[in-house]
Amino acid sequence: MGKTALAVRAAHALREEFPDGRLFVRLRDASGRARAARELAADLARLLDGDRPAAPADPVRTAARWRDWLAEHRVLVVLDGVPDERTARALLPPGGPATALVTGRTPLACLGAAHRVDLAPFGVPEALALLSLLVGARRVDAAPAAAERIVTSCGLLPSAVRLAGYKLAALRHLPLGEFADRLADPDRVLGELAAGEARLSDRLDAQWQALDDGQRRTLARLSGRPWTGAFDLDQAADALGLPAGPALDALERLIVAGVLLCPAEEVSAHAARYTLPRLTHLHARLRAGSPDTSCTAL
């Protein structure tokens, strides 16, 4: 959704307010999986000690040193990709002049009082603007219908549009219309959204693995129906084979897990329209049929 880009942009804009510096702490690896505690502790130790050689960092002691240091410095810390509240609490400033910007796939509701910003997918103009930055405005302007098909097939998700742009920037000979046709093919789109070592399927794999068995079953059943974008509670209950109450509980667990999108404004459960991103739907459909998952019987 562009969480990291927004947080970094905000940190740059706030540089005058934090004379002791701005620090970026990445809590997930390039594939989107949570980093090991000792690897993260080593990063924090380097931030605390500079280039001085140090013994292997102990996660608990290093986190305590980190919080003590934050309590005495006016710094802005970007904690990027926080997997859960416990990890966030171990790294957040305990008080004092430091401030944190936290990004996460899930709402991290138990962190307490905080100013929260929920990011939605781009609109078409925003997605086209990003694509133009990556492949050149002239190329996009020459094939506007194809460019719109590309960003729409990406679900208007910034990370997917970025990968599409990287690929088109490398394959200068590839017509936008031909690439749009590839992305429209549900059997090809996930494989096409890859550039170098970056693959959207890796991030979707990490998201799938982070779910518990019940959440995977719900997602697998929803993905077993043709993708329609938005759906209501009655349609979800039919797909899940559940009464409305248990179906709503199952949907809300996927919302909390950051998989399912819900309305930003208050609306009753029966009037709400829920959105399962197309690429998540396609990935879940593939994983539900894989013999290494718990959803093979669905």
Short mmCIF file of C-alpha atoms in Angstrom, two decimals:
data_model
loop_
_atom_site.label_atom_id
_atom_site.label_comp_id
_atom_site.label_asym_id
_atom_site.label_seq_id
_atom_site.Cartn_x
_atom_site.Cartn_y
_atom_site.Cartn_z
CA MET A 1 0.00 0.00 0.00
CA GLY A 2 3.00 2.32 0.07
CA LYS A 3 3.35 2.42 3.86
CA THR A 4 7.15 2.57 3.84
CA ALA A 5 7.31 5.27 1.18
CA LEU A 6 4.85 7.44 3.09
CA ALA A 7 6.68 7.01 6.41
CA VAL A 8 10.06 7.84 4.86
CA ARG A 9 8.62 10.89 3.10
CA ALA A 10 7.12 12.08 6.39
CA ALA A 11 10.43 11.53 8.20
CA HIS A 12 12.26 13.67 5.65
CA ALA A 13 9.63 16.41 5.96
CA LEU A 14 10.03 16.44 9.76
CA ARG A 15 13.82 16.60 9.83
CA GLU A 16 13.94 20.10 11.36
CA GLU A 17 11.96 18.94 14.39
CA PHE A 18 14.40 16.17 15.34
CA PRO A 19 17.91 17.60 15.74
CA ASP A 20 19.35 14.31 17.04
CA GLY A 21 18.48 12.52 13.82
CA ARG A 22 16.07 10.17 12.10
CA LEU A 23 16.52 6.41 12.23
CA PHE A 24 15.04 3.70 10.02
CA VAL A 25 14.57 0.21 11.45
CA ARG A 26 13.41 -2.48 9.03
CA LEU A 27 11.56 -5.31 10.76
CA ARG A 28 10.86 -7.43 7.66
CA ASP A 29 13.18 -8.80 5.00
CA ALA A 30 12.84 -8.19 1.27
CA SER A 31 10.30 -10.99 0.90
CA GLY A 32 8.09 -9.52 3.63
CA ARG A 33 8.89 -12.05 6.37
CA ALA A 34 9.62 -10.92 9.92
CA ARG A 35 13.36 -10.70 10.59
CA ALA A 36 15.00 -12.86 13.23
CA ALA A 37 15.44 -11.27 16.66
CA ARG A 38 19.26 -11.56 16.64
CA GLU A 39 19.52 -10.04 13.17
CA LEU A 40 17.38 -7.09 14.27
CA ALA A 41 19.39 -6.73 17.49
CA ALA A 42 22.58 -6.53 15.42
CA ASP A 43 21.10 -3.62 13.46
CA LEU A 44 20.10 -1.80 16.64
CA ALA A 45 23.58 -2.34 18.09
CA ARG A 46 25.14 -0.78 15.00
CA LEU A 47 22.85 2.23 15.34
CA LEU A 48 23.82 2.59 19.01
CA ASP A 49 27.54 1.89 18.68
CA GLY A 50 28.32 3.21 15.22
CA ASP A 51 31.08 1.34 13.40
CA ARG A 52 32.77 0.13 16.58
CA PRO A 53 33.15 -3.67 16.67
CA ALA A 54 30.89 -5.28 19.21
CA ALA A 55 30.09 -8.75 20.49
CA PRO A 56 27.03 -10.50 19.05
CA ALA A 57 24.03 -8.53 20.19
CA ASP A 58 21.70 -10.07 22.76
CA PRO A 59 18.11 -9.20 21.71
CA VAL A 60 16.79 -8.47 25.21
CA ARG A 61 19.75 -6.41 26.43
CA THR A 62 20.05 -4.54 23.13
CA ALA A 63 16.35 -3.63 23.18
CA ALA A 64 16.77 -2.29 26.73
CA ARG A 65 19.82 -0.21 25.68
CA TRP A 66 17.82 1.03 22.69
CA ARG A 67 14.93 2.25 24.83
CA ASP A 68 17.30 3.92 27.30
CA TRP A 69 19.01 5.75 24.44
CA LEU A 70 15.71 6.87 22.94
CA ALA A 71 14.61 8.28 26.30
CA GLU A 72 17.47 10.82 26.13
CA HIS A 73 17.45 11.85 22.46
CA ARG A 74 15.11 13.87 20.28
CA VAL A 75 15.03 11.48 17.35
CA LEU A 76 12.37 10.26 14.95
CA VAL A 77 12.36 6.49 14.58
CA VAL A 78 10.63 4.75 11.66
CA LEU A 79 9.76 1.19 12.69
CA ASP A 80 8.94 -0.32 9.33
CA GLY A 81 6.89 -3.47 8.92
CA VAL A 82 6.12 -4.18 12.59
CA PRO A 83 4.70 -7.73 12.74
CA ASP A 84 2.89 -7.48 16.10
CA GLU A 85 2.30 -5.32 19.17
CA ARG A 86 4.89 -7.13 21.33
CA THR A 87 7.66 -6.35 18.88
CA ALA A 88 6.55 -2.74 18.62
CA ARG A 89 6.43 -2.23 22.39
CA ALA A 90 9.99 -3.56 22.72
CA LEU A 91 11.25 -0.87 20.34
CA LEU A 92 9.03 2.14 20.99
CA PRO A 93 10.36 5.14 22.93
CA PRO A 94 9.49 4.72 26.63
CA GLY A 95 8.89 8.45 27.01
CA GLY A 96 11.03 11.53 26.63
CA PRO A 97 11.67 13.49 23.46
CA ALA A 98 11.78 10.66 20.88
CA THR A 99 8.90 9.96 18.49
CA ALA A 100 8.10 6.89 16.42
CA LEU A 101 6.41 6.32 13.07
CA VAL A 102 5.19 2.72 12.90
CA THR A 103 4.11 0.92 9.75
CA GLY A 104 2.41 -2.45 9.73
CA ARG A 105 0.11 -4.65 7.69
CA THR A 106 -2.23 -5.06 10.64
CA PRO A 107 -3.95 -2.36 12.73
CA LEU A 108 -1.75 -3.02 15.83
CA ALA A 109 -4.77 -1.99 17.87
CA CYS A 110 -3.25 -2.80 21.27
CA LEU A 111 -0.52 -0.17 21.01
CA GLY A 112 -2.85 2.30 22.68
CA ALA A 113 -3.27 5.97 21.89
CA ALA A 114 -1.76 6.88 18.55
CA HIS A 115 -2.58 8.89 15.48
CA ARG A 116 -3.55 6.27 12.90
CA VAL A 117 -3.54 6.55 9.11
CA ASP A 118 -5.15 3.76 7.10
CA LEU A 119 -3.86 3.59 3.53
CA ALA A 120 -6.19 2.61 0.70
CA PRO A 121 -5.17 1.55 -2.81
CA PHE A 122 -4.29 4.33 -5.24
CA GLY A 123 -6.87 5.93 -7.46
CA VAL A 124 -6.29 5.45 -11.18
CA PRO A 125 -4.62 8.88 -11.65
CA GLU A 126 -2.19 8.20 -8.78
CA ALA A 127 -1.32 4.76 -10.12
CA LEU A 128 -0.75 6.14 -13.61
CA ALA A 129 1.45 8.89 -12.18
CA LEU A 130 3.64 6.28 -10.47
CA LEU A 131 3.82 4.20 -13.64
CA SER A 132 4.82 7.31 -15.61
CA LEU A 133 7.65 8.06 -13.17
CA LEU A 134 9.06 4.58 -13.73
CA VAL A 135 8.60 4.05 -17.47
CA GLY A 136 8.37 7.63 -18.75
CA ALA A 137 5.35 9.84 -19.31
CA ARG A 138 5.76 9.70 -23.08
CA ARG A 139 5.36 5.94 -23.13
CA VAL A 140 2.28 6.03 -20.89
CA ASP A 141 0.72 8.94 -22.80
CA ALA A 142 1.17 7.04 -26.07
CA ALA A 143 -0.94 4.11 -24.80
CA PRO A 144 -3.28 5.47 -22.10
CA ALA A 145 -5.85 2.67 -22.32
CA ALA A 146 -3.18 -0.01 -22.00
CA ALA A 147 -1.54 1.86 -19.11
CA GLU A 148 -4.86 2.01 -17.27
CA ARG A 149 -5.37 -1.73 -17.84
CA ILE A 150 -1.94 -2.38 -16.34
CA VAL A 151 -2.53 -0.45 -13.13
CA THR A 152 -6.05 -1.84 -12.80
CA SER A 153 -4.73 -5.40 -13.14
CA CYS A 154 -2.27 -4.50 -10.37
CA GLY A 155 -5.26 -3.75 -8.15
CA LEU A 156 -4.03 -0.14 -7.95
CA LEU A 157 -1.61 -1.37 -5.28
CA PRO A 158 1.56 0.74 -5.20
CA SER A 159 3.87 -2.25 -4.70
CA ALA A 160 2.38 -4.08 -7.69
CA VAL A 161 2.39 -0.99 -9.91
CA ARG A 162 6.02 -0.40 -8.95
CA LEU A 163 7.00 -3.93 -10.00
CA ALA A 164 5.13 -3.53 -13.27
CA GLY A 165 6.98 -0.27 -13.86
CA TYR A 166 10.36 -1.82 -13.06
CA LYS A 167 9.72 -4.60 -15.55
CA LEU A 168 8.57 -2.27 -18.30
CA ALA A 169 11.54 0.01 -17.66
CA ALA A 170 13.88 -2.93 -18.22
CA LEU A 171 11.94 -4.28 -21.23
CA ARG A 172 11.81 -1.11 -23.28
CA HIS A 173 10.73 -3.06 -26.35
CA LEU A 174 7.60 -4.50 -24.71
CA PRO A 175 4.39 -2.72 -25.82
CA LEU A 176 2.20 -1.65 -22.93
CA GLY A 177 -0.79 -3.32 -24.59
CA GLU A 178 0.99 -6.68 -24.71
CA PHE A 179 2.02 -6.42 -21.08
CA ALA A 180 -1.54 -5.46 -20.14
CA ASP A 181 -2.75 -8.66 -21.83
CA ARG A 182 -0.31 -10.69 -19.73
CA LEU A 183 -1.53 -9.10 -16.51
CA ALA A 184 -5.15 -9.74 -17.47
CA ASP A 185 -4.42 -13.48 -17.59
CA PRO A 186 -5.07 -14.84 -14.06
CA ASP A 187 -2.62 -17.69 -14.69
CA ARG A 188 0.23 -15.31 -15.56
CA VAL A 189 -0.21 -12.13 -13.56
CA LEU A 190 1.58 -13.18 -10.35
CA GLY A 191 4.57 -14.43 -12.30
CA GLU A 192 4.72 -11.27 -14.39
CA LEU A 193 4.88 -8.97 -11.36
CA ALA A 194 8.53 -9.60 -10.68
CA ALA A 195 11.69 -7.64 -11.36
CA GLY A 196 15.16 -8.83 -10.40
CA GLU A 197 14.94 -10.38 -6.94
CA ALA A 198 11.68 -8.61 -6.10
CA ARG A 199 8.56 -10.72 -6.59
CA LEU A 200 5.06 -9.87 -5.49
CA SER A 201 4.39 -13.56 -4.93
CA ASP A 202 7.03 -13.59 -2.17
CA ARG A 203 5.16 -10.92 -0.23
CA LEU A 204 1.86 -12.72 -0.75
CA ASP A 205 3.49 -15.96 0.42
CA ALA A 206 4.65 -14.21 3.60
CA GLN A 207 1.16 -12.81 4.17
CA TRP A 208 -0.36 -16.30 3.73
CA GLN A 209 2.14 -17.91 6.11
CA ALA A 210 1.40 -15.29 8.78
CA LEU A 211 -2.27 -16.34 8.92
CA ASP A 212 -3.52 -19.03 11.27
CA ASP A 213 -5.34 -22.10 9.95
CA GLY A 214 -8.79 -20.58 10.44
CA GLN A 215 -7.89 -17.41 8.57
CA ARG A 216 -6.41 -19.46 5.74
CA ARG A 217 -9.58 -21.52 5.48
CA THR A 218 -11.68 -18.38 5.30
CA LEU A 219 -9.45 -16.82 2.65
CA ALA A 220 -9.36 -20.06 0.66
CA ARG A 221 -13.15 -20.32 0.62
CA LEU A 222 -13.55 -16.69 -0.42
CA SER A 223 -11.03 -17.18 -3.21
CA GLY A 224 -12.87 -20.30 -4.39
CA ARG A 225 -15.57 -18.06 -5.88
CA PRO A 226 -15.03 -15.90 -8.96
CA TRP A 227 -13.40 -12.59 -8.04
CA THR A 228 -15.89 -9.72 -7.92
CA GLY A 229 -13.94 -7.06 -6.07
CA ALA A 230 -16.42 -6.00 -3.40
CA PHE A 231 -18.97 -8.25 -1.74
CA ASP A 232 -21.42 -8.07 1.14
CA LEU A 233 -21.99 -10.19 4.23
CA ASP A 234 -24.67 -12.36 2.65
CA GLN A 235 -22.36 -13.24 -0.26
CA ALA A 236 -19.55 -14.00 2.16
CA ALA A 237 -21.78 -16.20 4.30
CA ASP A 238 -22.82 -18.14 1.19
CA ALA A 239 -19.18 -18.61 0.12
CA LEU A 240 -18.14 -19.71 3.62
CA GLY A 241 -21.16 -21.91 4.22
CA LEU A 242 -21.81 -20.16 7.53
CA PRO A 243 -24.63 -18.20 9.18
CA ALA A 244 -24.26 -14.43 9.11
CA GLY A 245 -22.83 -14.13 12.64
CA PRO A 246 -19.94 -16.60 12.30
CA ALA A 247 -19.30 -15.34 8.76
CA LEU A 248 -18.92 -11.80 10.09
CA ASP A 249 -16.50 -13.02 12.77
CA ALA A 250 -14.43 -14.74 10.07
CA LEU A 251 -14.36 -11.62 7.88
CA GLU A 252 -13.33 -9.39 10.77
CA ARG A 253 -10.43 -11.71 11.59
CA LEU A 254 -9.17 -11.22 8.03
CA ILE A 255 -9.62 -7.45 8.37
CA VAL A 256 -7.54 -7.45 11.56
CA ALA A 257 -4.91 -9.55 9.75
CA GLY A 258 -4.66 -6.87 7.06
CA VAL A 259 -5.91 -9.14 4.26
CA LEU A 260 -9.44 -7.88 3.68
CA LEU A 261 -10.33 -4.23 3.11
CA CYS A 262 -13.40 -2.70 4.73
CA PRO A 263 -15.18 0.67 4.49
CA ALA A 264 -13.41 3.62 6.09
CA GLU A 265 -16.67 5.06 7.42
CA GLU A 266 -19.09 3.58 9.96
CA VAL A 267 -21.67 1.29 8.34
CA SER A 268 -23.70 -1.68 9.54
CA ALA A 269 -22.36 -5.16 8.89
CA HIS A 270 -25.12 -6.02 6.42
CA ALA A 271 -24.65 -2.77 4.47
CA ALA A 272 -20.84 -2.92 4.38
CA ARG A 273 -18.97 -3.85 1.23
CA TYR A 274 -15.77 -5.80 1.79
CA THR A 275 -12.93 -5.94 -0.71
CA LEU A 276 -10.53 -8.79 -1.35
CA PRO A 277 -7.73 -7.51 -3.62
CA ARG A 278 -7.58 -9.38 -6.93
CA LEU A 279 -3.96 -10.42 -6.51
CA THR A 280 -4.59 -11.73 -2.98
CA HIS A 281 -7.59 -13.65 -4.35
CA LEU A 282 -5.51 -15.26 -7.10
CA HIS A 283 -2.66 -16.12 -4.76
CA ALA A 284 -4.99 -17.65 -2.16
CA ARG A 285 -6.68 -19.73 -4.86
CA LEU A 286 -3.30 -21.14 -5.84
CA ARG A 287 -2.21 -21.80 -2.26
CA ALA A 288 -5.52 -23.42 -1.33
CA GLY A 289 -4.86 -26.05 -3.98
CA SER A 290 -1.25 -26.61 -2.91
CA PRO A 291 -0.53 -29.91 -1.10
CA ASP A 292 1.59 -28.15 1.52
CA THR A 293 -1.28 -26.14 3.00
CA SER A 294 -4.06 -26.98 5.42
CA CYS A 295 -6.71 -25.89 2.94
CA THR A 296 -6.51 -28.73 0.42
CA ALA A 297 -9.87 -30.16 1.46
CA LEU A 298 -11.76 -26.94 0.71
#
